[in-house]
Short mmCIF file of C-alpha atoms and ligand atoms in Angstrom, two decimals:
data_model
loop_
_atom_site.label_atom_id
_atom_site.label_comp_id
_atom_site.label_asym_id
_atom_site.label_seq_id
_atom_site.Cartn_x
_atom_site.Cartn_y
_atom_site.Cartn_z
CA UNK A 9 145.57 170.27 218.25
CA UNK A 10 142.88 170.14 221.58
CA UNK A 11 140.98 172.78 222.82
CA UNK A 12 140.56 172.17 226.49
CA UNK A 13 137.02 174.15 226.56
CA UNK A 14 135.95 172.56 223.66
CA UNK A 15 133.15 169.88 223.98
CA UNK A 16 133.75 168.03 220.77
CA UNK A 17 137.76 167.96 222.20
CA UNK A 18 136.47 166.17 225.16
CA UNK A 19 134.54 163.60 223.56
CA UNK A 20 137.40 162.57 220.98
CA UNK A 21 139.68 162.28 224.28
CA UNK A 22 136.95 160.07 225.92
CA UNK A 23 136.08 162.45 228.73
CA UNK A 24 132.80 162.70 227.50
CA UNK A 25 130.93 159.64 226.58
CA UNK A 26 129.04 159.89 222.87
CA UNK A 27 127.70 157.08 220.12
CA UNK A 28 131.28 156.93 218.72
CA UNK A 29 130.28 155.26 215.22
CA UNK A 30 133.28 155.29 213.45
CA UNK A 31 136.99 157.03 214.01
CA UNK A 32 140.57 157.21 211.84
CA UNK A 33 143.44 159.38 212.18
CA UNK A 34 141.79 162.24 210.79
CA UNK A 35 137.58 162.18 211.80
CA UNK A 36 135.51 160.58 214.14
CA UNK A 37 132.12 160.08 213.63
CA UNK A 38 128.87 159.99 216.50
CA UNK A 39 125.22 160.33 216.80
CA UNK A 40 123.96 163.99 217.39
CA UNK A 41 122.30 164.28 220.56
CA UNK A 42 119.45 166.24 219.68
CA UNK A 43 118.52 164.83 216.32
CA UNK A 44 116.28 166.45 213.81
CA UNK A 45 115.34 162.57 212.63
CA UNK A 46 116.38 159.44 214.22
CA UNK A 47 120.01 158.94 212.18
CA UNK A 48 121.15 162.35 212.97
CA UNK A 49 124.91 161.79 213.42
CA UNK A 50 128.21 164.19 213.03
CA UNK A 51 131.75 163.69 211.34
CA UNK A 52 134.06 165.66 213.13
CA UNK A 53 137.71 166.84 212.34
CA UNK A 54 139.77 164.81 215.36
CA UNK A 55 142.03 168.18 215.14
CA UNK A 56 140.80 171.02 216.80
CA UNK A 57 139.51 173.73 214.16
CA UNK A 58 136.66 176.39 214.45
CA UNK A 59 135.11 175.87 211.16
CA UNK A 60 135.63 175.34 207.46
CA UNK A 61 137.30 178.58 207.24
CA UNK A 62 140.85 177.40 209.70
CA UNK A 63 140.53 173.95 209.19
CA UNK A 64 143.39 171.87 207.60
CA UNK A 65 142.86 170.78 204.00
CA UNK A 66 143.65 167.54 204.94
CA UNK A 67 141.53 166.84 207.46
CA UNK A 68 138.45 168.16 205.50
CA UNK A 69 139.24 165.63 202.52
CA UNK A 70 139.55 163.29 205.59
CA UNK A 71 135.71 164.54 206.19
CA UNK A 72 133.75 163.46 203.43
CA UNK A 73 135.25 159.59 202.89
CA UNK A 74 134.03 159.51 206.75
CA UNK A 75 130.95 161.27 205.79
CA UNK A 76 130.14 158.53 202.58
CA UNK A 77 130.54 155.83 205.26
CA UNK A 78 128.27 157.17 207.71
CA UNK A 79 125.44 158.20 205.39
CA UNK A 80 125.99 154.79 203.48
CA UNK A 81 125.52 152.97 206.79
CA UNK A 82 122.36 155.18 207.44
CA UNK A 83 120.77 154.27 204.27
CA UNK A 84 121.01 150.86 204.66
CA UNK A 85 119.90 151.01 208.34
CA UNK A 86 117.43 153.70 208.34
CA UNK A 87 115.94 154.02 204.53
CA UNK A 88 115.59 157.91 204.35
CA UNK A 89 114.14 159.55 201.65
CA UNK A 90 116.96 161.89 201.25
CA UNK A 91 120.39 162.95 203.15
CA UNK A 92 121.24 166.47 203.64
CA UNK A 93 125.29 166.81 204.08
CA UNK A 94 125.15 169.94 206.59
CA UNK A 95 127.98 172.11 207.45
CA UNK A 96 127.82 175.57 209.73
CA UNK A 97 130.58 178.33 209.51
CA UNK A 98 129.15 180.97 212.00
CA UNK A 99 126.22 182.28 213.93
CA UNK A 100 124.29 183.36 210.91
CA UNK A 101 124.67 179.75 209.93
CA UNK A 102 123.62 178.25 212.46
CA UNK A 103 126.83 177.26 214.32
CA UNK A 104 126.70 176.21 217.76
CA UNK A 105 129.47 174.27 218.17
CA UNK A 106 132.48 175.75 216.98
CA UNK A 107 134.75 172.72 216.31
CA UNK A 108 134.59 171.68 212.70
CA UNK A 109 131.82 169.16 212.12
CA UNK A 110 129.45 168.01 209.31
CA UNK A 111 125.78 167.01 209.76
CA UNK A 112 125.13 163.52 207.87
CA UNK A 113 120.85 165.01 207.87
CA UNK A 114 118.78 161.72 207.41
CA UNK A 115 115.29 163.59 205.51
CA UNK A 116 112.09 162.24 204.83
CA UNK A 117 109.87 164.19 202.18
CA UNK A 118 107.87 167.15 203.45
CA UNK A 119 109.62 167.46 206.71
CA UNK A 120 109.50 170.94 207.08
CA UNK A 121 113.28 170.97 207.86
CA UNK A 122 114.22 174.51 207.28
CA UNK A 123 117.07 173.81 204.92
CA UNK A 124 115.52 174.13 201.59
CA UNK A 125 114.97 177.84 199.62
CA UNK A 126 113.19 178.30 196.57
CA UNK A 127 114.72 178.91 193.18
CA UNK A 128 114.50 182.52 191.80
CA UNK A 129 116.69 183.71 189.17
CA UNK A 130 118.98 186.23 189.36
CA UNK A 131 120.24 189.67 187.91
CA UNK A 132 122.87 188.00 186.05
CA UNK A 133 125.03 191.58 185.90
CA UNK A 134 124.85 191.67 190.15
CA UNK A 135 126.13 188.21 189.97
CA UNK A 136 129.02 188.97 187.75
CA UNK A 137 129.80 191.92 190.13
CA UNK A 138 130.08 189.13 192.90
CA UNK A 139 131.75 186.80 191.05
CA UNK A 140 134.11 189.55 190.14
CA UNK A 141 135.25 190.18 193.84
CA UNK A 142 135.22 186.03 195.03
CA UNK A 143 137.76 185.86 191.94
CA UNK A 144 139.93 188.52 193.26
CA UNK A 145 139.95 187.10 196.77
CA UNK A 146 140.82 183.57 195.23
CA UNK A 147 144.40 182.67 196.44
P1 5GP B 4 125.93 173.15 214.81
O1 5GP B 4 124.74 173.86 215.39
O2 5GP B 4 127.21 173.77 215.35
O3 5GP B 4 125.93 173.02 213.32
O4 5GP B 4 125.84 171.68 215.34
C1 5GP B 4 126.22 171.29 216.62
C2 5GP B 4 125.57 169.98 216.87
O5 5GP B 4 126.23 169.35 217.95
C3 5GP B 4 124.09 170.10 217.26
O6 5GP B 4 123.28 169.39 216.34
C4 5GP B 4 124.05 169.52 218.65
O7 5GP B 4 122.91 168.74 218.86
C5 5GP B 4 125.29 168.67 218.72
N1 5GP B 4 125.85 168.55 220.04
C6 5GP B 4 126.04 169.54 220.95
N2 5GP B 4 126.60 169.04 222.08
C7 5GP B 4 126.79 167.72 221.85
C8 5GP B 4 127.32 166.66 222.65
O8 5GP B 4 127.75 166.84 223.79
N3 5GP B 4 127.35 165.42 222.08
C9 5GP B 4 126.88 165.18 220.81
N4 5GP B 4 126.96 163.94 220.37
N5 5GP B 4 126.35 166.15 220.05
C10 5GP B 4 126.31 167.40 220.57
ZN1 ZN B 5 137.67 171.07 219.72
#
């Protein structure tokens, strides 16, 4: 349930003081410390999981209810021109912290956040072949 090395362990248990915005049985919700834009904040499972991939399926549908409430509460406060729901499984993704959290992203137009990849079509056959093996690893 706790990690005792993790960071995001310690702050749920209070050892380590954060912007708690919001909390429930299942999430709790804080400002990110180093914010991309001001209204940077994170939802994070109150369970201790590394990422999407061994988290508990209830706790992530716990996630994005939290997440709604946050981003609604950002709007209203903060008037972004966009939100970005963020969420990092692994180094190659950008993962730093590896207890299970999503990034509610405030965005204003032309930020140069580097989140955004153009649109080129595909070889429809390759992505039938990938399709192909996703379907056979489906449970
Ligand atoms: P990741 O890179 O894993 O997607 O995101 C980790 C996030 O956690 C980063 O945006 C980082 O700023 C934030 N973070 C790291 N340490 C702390 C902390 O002690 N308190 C808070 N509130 N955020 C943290
Ligand atoms: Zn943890």
């Amino acid at each position: 349930m706790t990690n005792t090395d993790c960071i995001f362990c310690k702050i749920i248990a209070g050892e380590i003081p954060s912007f708690k915005l919001y909390e429930d049985d299942r999430t709790y919700a804080m400002m990110d410390i180093n914010p991309f834009h001001d209204g940077h904040c994170l939802v994070l499972t109150k369970a201790h999981c590394v990422n999407i991939l061994d988290a508990d399926a209830a706790d992530l549908a716990a996630v994005l209810p939290t997440a709604q409430k946050i981003s609604r509460a950002v709007e209203a406060a903060l008037e972004p021109e966009g939100i970005n729901l963020i969420q990092a499984n692994g180094p190659a993704a950008g993962q730093t912290v590896y207890h299970y959290h999503t990034h509610i992203f405030p965005r204003r137009l032309n930020d140069g956040a580097l989140l955004n990849w153009g649109h080129a079509p595909g070889d429809m056959g390759r992505i039938e072949d990938v399709y192909k093996k996703i379907m056979a690893a489906l449970d």
